[in-house]
Coordinates of C-alpha atoms and ligand atoms in Angstrom, one line a residue:
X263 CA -30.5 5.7 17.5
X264 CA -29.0 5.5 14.1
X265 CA -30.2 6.4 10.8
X266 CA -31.6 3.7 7.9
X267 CA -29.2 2.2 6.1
X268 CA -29.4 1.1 2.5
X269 CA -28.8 -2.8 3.6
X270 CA -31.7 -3.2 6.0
X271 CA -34.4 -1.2 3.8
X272 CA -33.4 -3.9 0.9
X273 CA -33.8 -6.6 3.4
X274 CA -36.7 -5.9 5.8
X275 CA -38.2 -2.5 4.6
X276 CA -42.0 -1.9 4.3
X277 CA -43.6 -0.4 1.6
X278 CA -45.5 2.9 2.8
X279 CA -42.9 3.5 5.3
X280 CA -41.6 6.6 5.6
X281 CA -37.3 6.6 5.8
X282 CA -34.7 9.0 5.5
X283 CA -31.3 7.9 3.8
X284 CA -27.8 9.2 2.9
X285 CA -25.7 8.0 0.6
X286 CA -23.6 8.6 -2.5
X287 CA -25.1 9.0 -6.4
X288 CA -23.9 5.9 -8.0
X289 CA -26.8 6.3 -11.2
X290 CA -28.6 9.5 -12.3
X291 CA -31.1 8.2 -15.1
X292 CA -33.6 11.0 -15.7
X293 CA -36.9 11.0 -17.9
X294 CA -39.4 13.5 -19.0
X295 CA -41.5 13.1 -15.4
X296 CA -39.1 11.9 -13.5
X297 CA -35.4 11.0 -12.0
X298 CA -33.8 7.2 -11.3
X299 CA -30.9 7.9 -8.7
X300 CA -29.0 4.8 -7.4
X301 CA -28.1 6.0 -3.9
X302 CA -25.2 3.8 -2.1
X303 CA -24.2 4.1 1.3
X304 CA -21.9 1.4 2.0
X305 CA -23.4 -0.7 3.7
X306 CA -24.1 -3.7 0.7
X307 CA -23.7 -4.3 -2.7
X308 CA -26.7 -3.1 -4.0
X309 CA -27.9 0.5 -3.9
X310 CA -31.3 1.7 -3.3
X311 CA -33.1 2.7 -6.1
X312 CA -34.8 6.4 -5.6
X313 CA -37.6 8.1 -7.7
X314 CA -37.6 11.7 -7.8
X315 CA -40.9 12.9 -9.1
X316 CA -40.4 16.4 -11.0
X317 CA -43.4 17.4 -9.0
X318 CA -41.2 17.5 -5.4
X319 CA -40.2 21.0 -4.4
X320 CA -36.7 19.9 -4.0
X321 CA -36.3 18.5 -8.0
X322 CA -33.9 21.1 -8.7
X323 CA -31.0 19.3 -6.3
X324 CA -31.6 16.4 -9.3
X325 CA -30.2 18.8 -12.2
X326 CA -27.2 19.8 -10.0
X327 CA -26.2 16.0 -9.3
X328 CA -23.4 14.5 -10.7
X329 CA -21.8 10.4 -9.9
X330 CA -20.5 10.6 -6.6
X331 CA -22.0 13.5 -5.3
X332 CA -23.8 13.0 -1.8
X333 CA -27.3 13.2 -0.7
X334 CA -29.9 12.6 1.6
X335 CA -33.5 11.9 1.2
X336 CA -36.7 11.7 2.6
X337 CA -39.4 9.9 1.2
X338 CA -41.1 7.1 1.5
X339 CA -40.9 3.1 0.6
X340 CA -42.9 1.8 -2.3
X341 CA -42.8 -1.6 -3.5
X342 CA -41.0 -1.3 -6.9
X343 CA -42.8 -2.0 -10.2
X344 CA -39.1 -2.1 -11.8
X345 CA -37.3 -5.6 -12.0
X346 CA -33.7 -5.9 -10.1
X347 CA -34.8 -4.8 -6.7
X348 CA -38.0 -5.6 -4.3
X349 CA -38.5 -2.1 -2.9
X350 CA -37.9 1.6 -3.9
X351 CA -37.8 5.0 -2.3
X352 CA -40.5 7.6 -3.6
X353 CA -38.5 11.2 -2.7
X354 CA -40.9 14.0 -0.9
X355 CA -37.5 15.8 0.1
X356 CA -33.6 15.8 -1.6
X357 CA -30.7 17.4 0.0
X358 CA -27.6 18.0 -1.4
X359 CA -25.0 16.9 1.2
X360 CA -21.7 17.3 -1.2
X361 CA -21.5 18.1 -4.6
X362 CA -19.1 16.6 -7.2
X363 CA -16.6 17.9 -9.8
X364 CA -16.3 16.5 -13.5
X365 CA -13.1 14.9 -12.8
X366 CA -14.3 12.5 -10.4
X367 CA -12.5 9.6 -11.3
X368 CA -14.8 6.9 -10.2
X369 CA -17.3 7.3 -13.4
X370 CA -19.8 4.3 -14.2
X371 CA -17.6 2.2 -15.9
X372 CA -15.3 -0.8 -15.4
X373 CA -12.0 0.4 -13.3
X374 CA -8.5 -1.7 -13.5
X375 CA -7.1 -2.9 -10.4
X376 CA -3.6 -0.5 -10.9
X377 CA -5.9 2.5 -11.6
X378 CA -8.1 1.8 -8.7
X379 CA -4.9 1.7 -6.2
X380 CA -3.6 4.8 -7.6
X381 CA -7.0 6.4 -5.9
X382 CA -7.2 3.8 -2.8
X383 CA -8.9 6.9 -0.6
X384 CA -11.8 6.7 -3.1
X385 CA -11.9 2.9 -4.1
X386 CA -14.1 2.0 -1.0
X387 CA -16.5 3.5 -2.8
X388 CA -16.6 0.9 -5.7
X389 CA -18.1 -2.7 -5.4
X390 CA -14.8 -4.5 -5.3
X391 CA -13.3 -3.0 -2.8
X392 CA -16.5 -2.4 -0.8
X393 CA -17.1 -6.1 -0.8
X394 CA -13.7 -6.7 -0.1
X395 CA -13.8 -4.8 3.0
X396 CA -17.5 -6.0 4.2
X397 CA -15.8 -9.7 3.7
X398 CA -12.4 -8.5 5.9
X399 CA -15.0 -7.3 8.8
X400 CA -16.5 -10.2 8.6
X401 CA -13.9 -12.3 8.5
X402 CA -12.7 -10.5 11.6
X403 CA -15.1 -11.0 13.5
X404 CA -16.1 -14.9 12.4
X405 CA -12.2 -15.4 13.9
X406 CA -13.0 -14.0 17.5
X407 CA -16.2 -16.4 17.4
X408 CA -14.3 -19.1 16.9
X409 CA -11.9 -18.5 19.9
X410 CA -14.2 -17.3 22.1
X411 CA -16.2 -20.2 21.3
X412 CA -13.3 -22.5 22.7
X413 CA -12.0 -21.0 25.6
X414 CA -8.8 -18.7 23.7
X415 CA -8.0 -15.5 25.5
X416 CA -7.6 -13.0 23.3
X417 CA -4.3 -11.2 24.1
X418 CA -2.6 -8.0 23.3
X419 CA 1.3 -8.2 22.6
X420 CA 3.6 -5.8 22.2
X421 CA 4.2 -4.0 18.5
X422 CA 7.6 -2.5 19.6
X423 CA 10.4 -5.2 20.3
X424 CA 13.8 -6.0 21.1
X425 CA 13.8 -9.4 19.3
X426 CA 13.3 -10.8 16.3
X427 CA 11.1 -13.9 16.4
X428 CA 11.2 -15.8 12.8
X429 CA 15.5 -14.5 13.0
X430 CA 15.0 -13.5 9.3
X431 CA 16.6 -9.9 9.4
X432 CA 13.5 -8.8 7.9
X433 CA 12.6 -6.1 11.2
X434 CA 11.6 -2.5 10.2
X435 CA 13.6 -0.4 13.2
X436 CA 12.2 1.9 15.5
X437 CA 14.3 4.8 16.8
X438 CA 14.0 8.4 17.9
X439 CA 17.8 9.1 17.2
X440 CA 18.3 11.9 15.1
X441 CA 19.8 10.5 12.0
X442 CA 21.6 13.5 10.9
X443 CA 23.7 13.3 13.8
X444 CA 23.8 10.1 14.8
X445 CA 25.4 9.9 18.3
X446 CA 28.5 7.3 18.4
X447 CA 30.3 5.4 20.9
X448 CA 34.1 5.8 20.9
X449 CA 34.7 2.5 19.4
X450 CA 32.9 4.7 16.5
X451 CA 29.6 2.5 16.6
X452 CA 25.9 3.8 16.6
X453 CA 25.3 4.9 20.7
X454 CA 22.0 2.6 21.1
X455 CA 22.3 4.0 25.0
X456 CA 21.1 6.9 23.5
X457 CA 17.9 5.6 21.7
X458 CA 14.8 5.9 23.8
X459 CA 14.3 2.0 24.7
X460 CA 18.3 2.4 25.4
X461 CA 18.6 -0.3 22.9
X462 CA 18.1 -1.5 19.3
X463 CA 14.3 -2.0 18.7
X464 CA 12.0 -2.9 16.3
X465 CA 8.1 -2.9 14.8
X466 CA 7.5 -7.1 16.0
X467 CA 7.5 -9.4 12.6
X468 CA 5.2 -12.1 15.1
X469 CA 3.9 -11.8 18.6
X470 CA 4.4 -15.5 18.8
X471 CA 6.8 -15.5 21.2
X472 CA 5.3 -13.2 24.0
X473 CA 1.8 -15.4 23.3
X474 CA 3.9 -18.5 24.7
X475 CA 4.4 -16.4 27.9
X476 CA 1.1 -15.7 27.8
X477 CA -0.4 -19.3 27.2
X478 CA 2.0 -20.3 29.6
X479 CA -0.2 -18.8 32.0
X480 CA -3.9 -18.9 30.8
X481 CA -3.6 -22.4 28.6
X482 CA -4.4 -21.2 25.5
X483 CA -4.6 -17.8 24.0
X484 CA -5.1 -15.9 20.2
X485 CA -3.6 -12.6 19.3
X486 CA -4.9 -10.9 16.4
X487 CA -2.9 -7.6 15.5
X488 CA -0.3 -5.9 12.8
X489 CA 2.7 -7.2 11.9
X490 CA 5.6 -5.8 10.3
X491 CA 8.4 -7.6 7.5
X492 CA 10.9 -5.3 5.9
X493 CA 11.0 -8.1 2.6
X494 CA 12.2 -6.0 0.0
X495 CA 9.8 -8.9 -1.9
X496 CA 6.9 -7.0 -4.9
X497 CA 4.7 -10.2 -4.9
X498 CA 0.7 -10.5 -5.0
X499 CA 0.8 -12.1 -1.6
X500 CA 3.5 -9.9 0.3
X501 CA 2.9 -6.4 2.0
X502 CA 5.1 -4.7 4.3
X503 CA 2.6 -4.4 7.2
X504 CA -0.1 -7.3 7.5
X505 CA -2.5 -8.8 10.4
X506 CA -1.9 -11.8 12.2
X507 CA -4.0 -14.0 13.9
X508 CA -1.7 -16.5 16.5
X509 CA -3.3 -18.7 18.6
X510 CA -1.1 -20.4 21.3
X511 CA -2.0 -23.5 23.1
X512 CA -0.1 -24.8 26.1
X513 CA -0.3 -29.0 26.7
X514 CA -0.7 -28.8 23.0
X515 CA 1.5 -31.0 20.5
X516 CA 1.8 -31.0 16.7
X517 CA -1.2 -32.9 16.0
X518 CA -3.5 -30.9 18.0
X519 CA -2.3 -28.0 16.1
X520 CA -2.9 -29.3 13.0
X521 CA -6.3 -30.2 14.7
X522 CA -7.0 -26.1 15.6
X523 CA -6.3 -24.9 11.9
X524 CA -8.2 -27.4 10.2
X525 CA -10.9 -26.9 12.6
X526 CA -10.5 -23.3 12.5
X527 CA -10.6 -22.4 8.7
X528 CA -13.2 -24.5 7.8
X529 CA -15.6 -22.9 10.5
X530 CA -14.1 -19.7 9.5
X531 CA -14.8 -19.7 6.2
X532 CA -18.5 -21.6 6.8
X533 CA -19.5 -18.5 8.5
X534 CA -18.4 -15.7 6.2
X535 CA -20.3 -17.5 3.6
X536 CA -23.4 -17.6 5.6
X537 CA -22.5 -13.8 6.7
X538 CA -21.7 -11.8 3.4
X539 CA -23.7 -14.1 0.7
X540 CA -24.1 -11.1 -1.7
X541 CA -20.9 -10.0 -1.3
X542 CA -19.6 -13.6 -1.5
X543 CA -21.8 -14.1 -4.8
X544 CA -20.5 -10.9 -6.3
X545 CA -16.9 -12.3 -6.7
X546 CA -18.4 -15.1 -7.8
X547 CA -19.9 -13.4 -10.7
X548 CA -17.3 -11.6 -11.9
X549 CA -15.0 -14.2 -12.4
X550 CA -17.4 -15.4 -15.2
X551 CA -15.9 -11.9 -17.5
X552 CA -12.5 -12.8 -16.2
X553 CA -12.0 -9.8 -13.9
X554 CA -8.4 -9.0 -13.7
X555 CA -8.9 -8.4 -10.3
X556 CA -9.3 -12.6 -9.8
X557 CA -7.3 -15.4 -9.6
X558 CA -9.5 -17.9 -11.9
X559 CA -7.4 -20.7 -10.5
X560 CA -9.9 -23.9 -9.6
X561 CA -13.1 -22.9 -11.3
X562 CA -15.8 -21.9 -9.1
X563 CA -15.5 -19.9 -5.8
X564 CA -18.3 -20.8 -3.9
X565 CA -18.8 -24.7 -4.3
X566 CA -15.2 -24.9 -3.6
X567 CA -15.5 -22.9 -0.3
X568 CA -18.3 -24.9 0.8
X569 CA -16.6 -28.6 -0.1
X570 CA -13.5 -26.8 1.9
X571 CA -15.0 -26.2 4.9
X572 CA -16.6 -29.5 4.8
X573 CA -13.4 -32.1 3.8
X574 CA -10.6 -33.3 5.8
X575 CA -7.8 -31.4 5.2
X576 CA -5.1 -33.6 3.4
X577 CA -1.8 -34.2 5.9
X578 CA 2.3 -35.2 5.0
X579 CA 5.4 -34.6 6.1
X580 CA 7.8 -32.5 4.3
X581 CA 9.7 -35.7 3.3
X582 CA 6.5 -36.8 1.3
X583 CA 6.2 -33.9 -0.5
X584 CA 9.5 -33.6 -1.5
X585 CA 8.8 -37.2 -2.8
X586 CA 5.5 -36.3 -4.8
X587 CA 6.9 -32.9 -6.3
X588 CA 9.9 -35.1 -7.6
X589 CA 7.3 -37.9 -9.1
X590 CA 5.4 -35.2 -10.5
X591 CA 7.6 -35.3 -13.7
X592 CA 7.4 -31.0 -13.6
X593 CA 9.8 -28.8 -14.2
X594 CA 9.5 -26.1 -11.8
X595 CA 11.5 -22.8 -11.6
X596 CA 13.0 -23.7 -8.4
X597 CA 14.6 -27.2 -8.3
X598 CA 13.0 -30.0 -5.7
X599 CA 15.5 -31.2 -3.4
X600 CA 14.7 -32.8 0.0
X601 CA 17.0 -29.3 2.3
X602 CA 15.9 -26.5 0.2
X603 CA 12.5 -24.6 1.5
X604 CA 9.0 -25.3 -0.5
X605 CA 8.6 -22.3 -3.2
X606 CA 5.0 -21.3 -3.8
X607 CA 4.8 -23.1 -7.2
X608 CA 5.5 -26.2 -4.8
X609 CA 3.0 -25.3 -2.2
X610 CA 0.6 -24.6 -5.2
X611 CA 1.1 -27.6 -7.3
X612 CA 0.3 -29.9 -4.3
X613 CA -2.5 -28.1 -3.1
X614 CA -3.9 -26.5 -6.1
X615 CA -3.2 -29.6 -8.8
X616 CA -2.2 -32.9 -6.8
X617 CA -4.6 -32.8 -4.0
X618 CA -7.1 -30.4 -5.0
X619 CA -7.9 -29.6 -1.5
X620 CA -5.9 -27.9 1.7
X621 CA -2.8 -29.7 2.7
X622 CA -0.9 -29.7 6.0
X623 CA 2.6 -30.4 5.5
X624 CA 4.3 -31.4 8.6
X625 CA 8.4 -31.8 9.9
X626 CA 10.5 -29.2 7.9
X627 CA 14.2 -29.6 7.7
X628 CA 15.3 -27.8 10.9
X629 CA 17.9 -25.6 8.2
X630 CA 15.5 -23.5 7.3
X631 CA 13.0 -23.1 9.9
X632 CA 12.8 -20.8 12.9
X633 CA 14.6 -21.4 16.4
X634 CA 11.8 -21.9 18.3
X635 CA 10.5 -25.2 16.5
X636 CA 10.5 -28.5 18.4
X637 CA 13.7 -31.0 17.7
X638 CA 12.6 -34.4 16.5
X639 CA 14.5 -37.2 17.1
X640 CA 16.2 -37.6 14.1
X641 CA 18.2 -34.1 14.6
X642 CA 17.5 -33.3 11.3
X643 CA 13.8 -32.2 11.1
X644 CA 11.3 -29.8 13.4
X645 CA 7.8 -30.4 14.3
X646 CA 6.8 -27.4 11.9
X647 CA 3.5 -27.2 9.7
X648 CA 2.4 -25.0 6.8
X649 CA -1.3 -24.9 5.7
X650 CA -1.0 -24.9 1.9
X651 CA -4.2 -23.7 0.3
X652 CA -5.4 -23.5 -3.7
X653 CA -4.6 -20.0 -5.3
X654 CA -2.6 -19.0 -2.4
X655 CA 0.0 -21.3 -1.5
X656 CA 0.8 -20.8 2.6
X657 CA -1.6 -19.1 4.4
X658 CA -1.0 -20.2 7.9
X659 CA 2.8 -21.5 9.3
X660 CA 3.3 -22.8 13.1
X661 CA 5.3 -25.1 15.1
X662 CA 5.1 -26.9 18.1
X663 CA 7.7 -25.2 20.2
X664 CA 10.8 -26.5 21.8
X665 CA 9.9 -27.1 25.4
X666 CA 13.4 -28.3 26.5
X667 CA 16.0 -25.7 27.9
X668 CA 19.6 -27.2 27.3
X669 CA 17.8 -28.2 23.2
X670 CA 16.4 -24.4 22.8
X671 CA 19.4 -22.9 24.1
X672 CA 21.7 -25.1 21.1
X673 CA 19.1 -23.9 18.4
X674 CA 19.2 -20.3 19.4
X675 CA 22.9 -20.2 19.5
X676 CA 23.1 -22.6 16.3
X677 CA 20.9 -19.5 14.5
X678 CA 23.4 -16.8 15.4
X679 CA 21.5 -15.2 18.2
X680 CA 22.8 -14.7 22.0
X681 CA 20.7 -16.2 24.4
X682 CA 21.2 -13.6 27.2
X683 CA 18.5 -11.6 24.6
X684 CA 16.0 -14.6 25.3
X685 CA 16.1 -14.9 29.0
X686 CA 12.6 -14.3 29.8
X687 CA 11.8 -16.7 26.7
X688 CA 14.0 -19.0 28.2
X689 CA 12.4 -19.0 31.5
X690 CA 9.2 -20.7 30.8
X691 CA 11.4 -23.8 29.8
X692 CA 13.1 -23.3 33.3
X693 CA 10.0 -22.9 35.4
X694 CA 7.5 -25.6 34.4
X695 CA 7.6 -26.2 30.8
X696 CA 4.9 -28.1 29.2
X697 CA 4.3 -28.6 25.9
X698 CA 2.9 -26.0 23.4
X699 CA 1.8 -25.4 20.3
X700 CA 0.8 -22.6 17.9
X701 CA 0.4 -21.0 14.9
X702 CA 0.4 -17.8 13.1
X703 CA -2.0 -17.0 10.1
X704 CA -2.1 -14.4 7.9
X705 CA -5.1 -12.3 7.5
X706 CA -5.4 -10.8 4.3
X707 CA -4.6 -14.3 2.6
X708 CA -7.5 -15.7 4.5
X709 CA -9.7 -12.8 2.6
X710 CA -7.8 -13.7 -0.3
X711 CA -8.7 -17.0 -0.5
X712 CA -12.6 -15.9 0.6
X713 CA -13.2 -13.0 -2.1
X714 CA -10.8 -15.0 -5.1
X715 CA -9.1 -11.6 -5.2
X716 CA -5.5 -12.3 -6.8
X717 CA -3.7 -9.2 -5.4
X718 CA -3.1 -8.6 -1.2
X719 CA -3.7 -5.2 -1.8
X720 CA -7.0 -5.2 -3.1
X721 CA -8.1 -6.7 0.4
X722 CA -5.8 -4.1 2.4
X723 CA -7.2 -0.9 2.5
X724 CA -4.6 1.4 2.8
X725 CA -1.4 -1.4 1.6
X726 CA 1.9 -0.7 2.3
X727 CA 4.4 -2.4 0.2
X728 CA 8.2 -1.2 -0.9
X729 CA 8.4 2.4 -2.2
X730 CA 4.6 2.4 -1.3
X731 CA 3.0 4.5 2.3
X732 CA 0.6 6.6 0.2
X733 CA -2.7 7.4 1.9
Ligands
4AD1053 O1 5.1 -18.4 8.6 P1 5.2 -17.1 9.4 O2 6.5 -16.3 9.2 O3 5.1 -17.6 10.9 C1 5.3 -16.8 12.0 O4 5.5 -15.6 12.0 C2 5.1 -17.6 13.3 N1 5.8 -16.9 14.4 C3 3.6 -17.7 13.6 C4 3.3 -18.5 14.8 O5 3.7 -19.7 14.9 N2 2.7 -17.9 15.8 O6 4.0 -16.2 9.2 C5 2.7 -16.7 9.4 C6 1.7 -16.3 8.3 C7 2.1 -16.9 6.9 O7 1.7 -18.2 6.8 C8 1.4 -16.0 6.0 O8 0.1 -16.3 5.8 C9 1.5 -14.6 6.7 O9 1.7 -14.9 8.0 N3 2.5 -13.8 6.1 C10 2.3 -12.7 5.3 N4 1.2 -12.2 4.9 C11 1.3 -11.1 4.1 N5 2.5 -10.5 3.8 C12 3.6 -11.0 4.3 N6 4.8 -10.3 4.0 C13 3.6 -12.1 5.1 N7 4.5 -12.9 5.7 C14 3.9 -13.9 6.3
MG1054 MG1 6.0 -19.3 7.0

């Protein structure tokens, strides 16, 4: 049904087999007698290598190629008398699909990671990114495997909201009010009756709380979608507009939550290694030149992924952290104190340094944690975890959620919100509450943490960050 592709002829094709390919000219090498092109089409690493005898009718489409141009060929497979690859393709016909100007920028040579932004419409094209992106698919797909595998639902939950689920202020807003005349009320504020939801709403920050609904209905439940955060933040491991994946259990607690992420990341990443070896292998090998586009943090990437997916994560509470950052004798930017939030040199330091493996830290201080997280009994913490992980600090952050009306509607209040807004979210505690749990982890740091890539948007496509919607 669909043509060859470049992956399966390196993998399972047979010499004296006739094919027909399309791709783009990564390598021209030509000799007296004959043409080298190196023809990539995307779909792996490695392009095929083509020989272009002079003697072909079609030679001439050789003279008029440049890198990058594209091209499709007819010919037919040859085991390769060459080292580097198993199996060649002997041209009979060439066609020129696209040509190429001079001032393509992606020319055989090594491109920096700012340069290769700057051009993000053609970076899929180069081995980084291309890998990147095979790894993100896969990675994608390993996730719905898992869930499927144990019973999750996968649910769809609304981008556009009215409420603001971590209560950070950090909501992009949605409106269709003209805003060079924005309609007023007479007290002189903005007329949100006006607005097309007749309210003030927003792109969601977490479809957490809508997957509680839902979980509190079919058990347990995943979402995996975009999510928005207006933090004005310019770090390697913020963008504006990210994927989530949030799986929500009901007659879940703390502990089995802890249970689903361990369980979950170390079968996700045991089956993206299996599924994108080469690609895998590839950021593997160039962290031995020190590619600025990796974090060289904890040696090798593989061998660490494997003993990962293969070792208890390590467990605490927040309290014992806070103890072990103090005894640790550093001096970190941010001053320890048992109160103030965990910075990401905290989160790395334990993981990365004291533990050398993934650690789940357990009960936050209710002060700086999100409404929704279940009340222990000493008033003072919540039954909250974040999954700290080597190179990239948090990469998941859930809760077990409070299941108790008259405690919920205290916290929501206590954060400054109304709980007439939360009715519906209320409801479930009023109408056979049970227990739940979930979490919420974030995509691209899960590819970050596969490929070793340093920088979130080298494993974003198209990344949105402040002052940046380009492409
Ligand atoms: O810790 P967060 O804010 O948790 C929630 O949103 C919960 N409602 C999830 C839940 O319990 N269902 O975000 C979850 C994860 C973080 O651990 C981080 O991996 C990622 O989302 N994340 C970001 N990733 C990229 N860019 C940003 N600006 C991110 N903010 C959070
Ligand atoms: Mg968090």
């Amino acid at each position: 049904m669909f043509a060859n592709r470049v992956r399966d002829i390196l993998k399972d094709g047979e010499p004296e087999t006739k094919v027909n390919i399309s791709g783009w000219v990564m390598t021209i090498r030509e000799f007296p007698e004959f043409a080298f092109i190196e023809l990539n089409d995307g779909s792996s690493l490695k392009g095929l290598q083509i020989v272009a005898d002079k003697n072909i009718q079609s030679y001439s489409v050789v003279q008029s190629l440049g890198t990058g141009a594209s091209l499709s060929v007819e010919g037919l497979l040859k085991t390769s008398k060459g080292k580097g690859q198993r199996i060649e393709l002997h041209a009979e016909t060439l066609v020129l699909l696209g040509g190429t100007a001079e001032d393509y920028p992606l020319q055989k040579k090594r491109h920096s990671p700012e340069f290769l932004r700057g051009i993000a419409h053609l970076r899929p094209r180069t081995k980084v990114i291309g890998a990147s992106m095979r790894v993100r698919s896969a990675c994608a797909q390993a996730i719905h495997d898992f869930y499927r595998k144990h019973g999750f639902y996968y649910v769809h939950t609304p981008i556009i909201t009215a409420s603001d689920c971590e209560g950070a202020g950090e909501m992009f807003q949605v409106t269709t009010l003209n805003l060079d005349s924005i309609p007023k009320t007479k007290a002189g504020e903005v007329d949100y009756e006006r607005d097309f939801f007749a309210r003030q709403s927003y792109l969601t920050v977490s479809g957490q709380l809508s997957a509680e609904n839902l979980a509190c209905g079919l058990g347990r439940v995943y979402t995996f979608g975009p999510t928005f955060r207006a933090e004005p933040s310019n770090t390697t491991r913020h963008i504006s507009e990210f994927w989530m994946i949030e799986p929500e259990m009901a007659f879940a607690d703390l502990n089995t939550d802890a249970d689903l992420a361990e369980a979950f990341l170390q079968s996700v990443i045991g089956d993206v290694l299996e599924r994108c070896e080469d690609d895998i292998a590839f950021f593997e090998s160039i962290r031995k030149f020190k590619s600025p586009f990796v974090d060289m943090t904890g040696g090798a990437l593989i061998e660490n992924l494997i003993k990962v997916s293969q070792t208890p994560f390590v467990r605490m509470s927040y309290t014992e952290a806070v103890r072990r950052l103090e005894a640790s004798g550093r001096s970190f930017q941010y001053p320890v104190e048992w109160g103030a939030a965990l910075q990401t040199e905290h989160e790395r330091y334990l993981s990365e340094e004291l533990l050398k493996a993934p650690v789940i830290v357990t009960d936050y201080p209710a002060s700086f944690k999100a409404f929704y997280m279940y009340l222990n009994d000493d008033q003072k913490t919540v039954r909250a975890m974040d999954v700290l992980v080597p190179r990239v600090g948090e990469i998941i952050g859930g809760s077990q959620r409070e299941d108790r009306y008259d405690v919920l509607v205290e916290r929501i209040k206590h954060h400054g919100l109304d709980p007439k807004d939360y009715w519906w979210y209320l409801d479930l505690r009023k109408y056979g509450t049970v227990p739940h749990a979930g979490f919420g982890l974030g995509f691209e740091r899960l590819v970050m943490y596969l490929t070793g890539l340093k920088n979130i948007r080298d494993v974003t496509s198209f990344p949105r960050t402040p002052k940046h919607a380009e492409f």
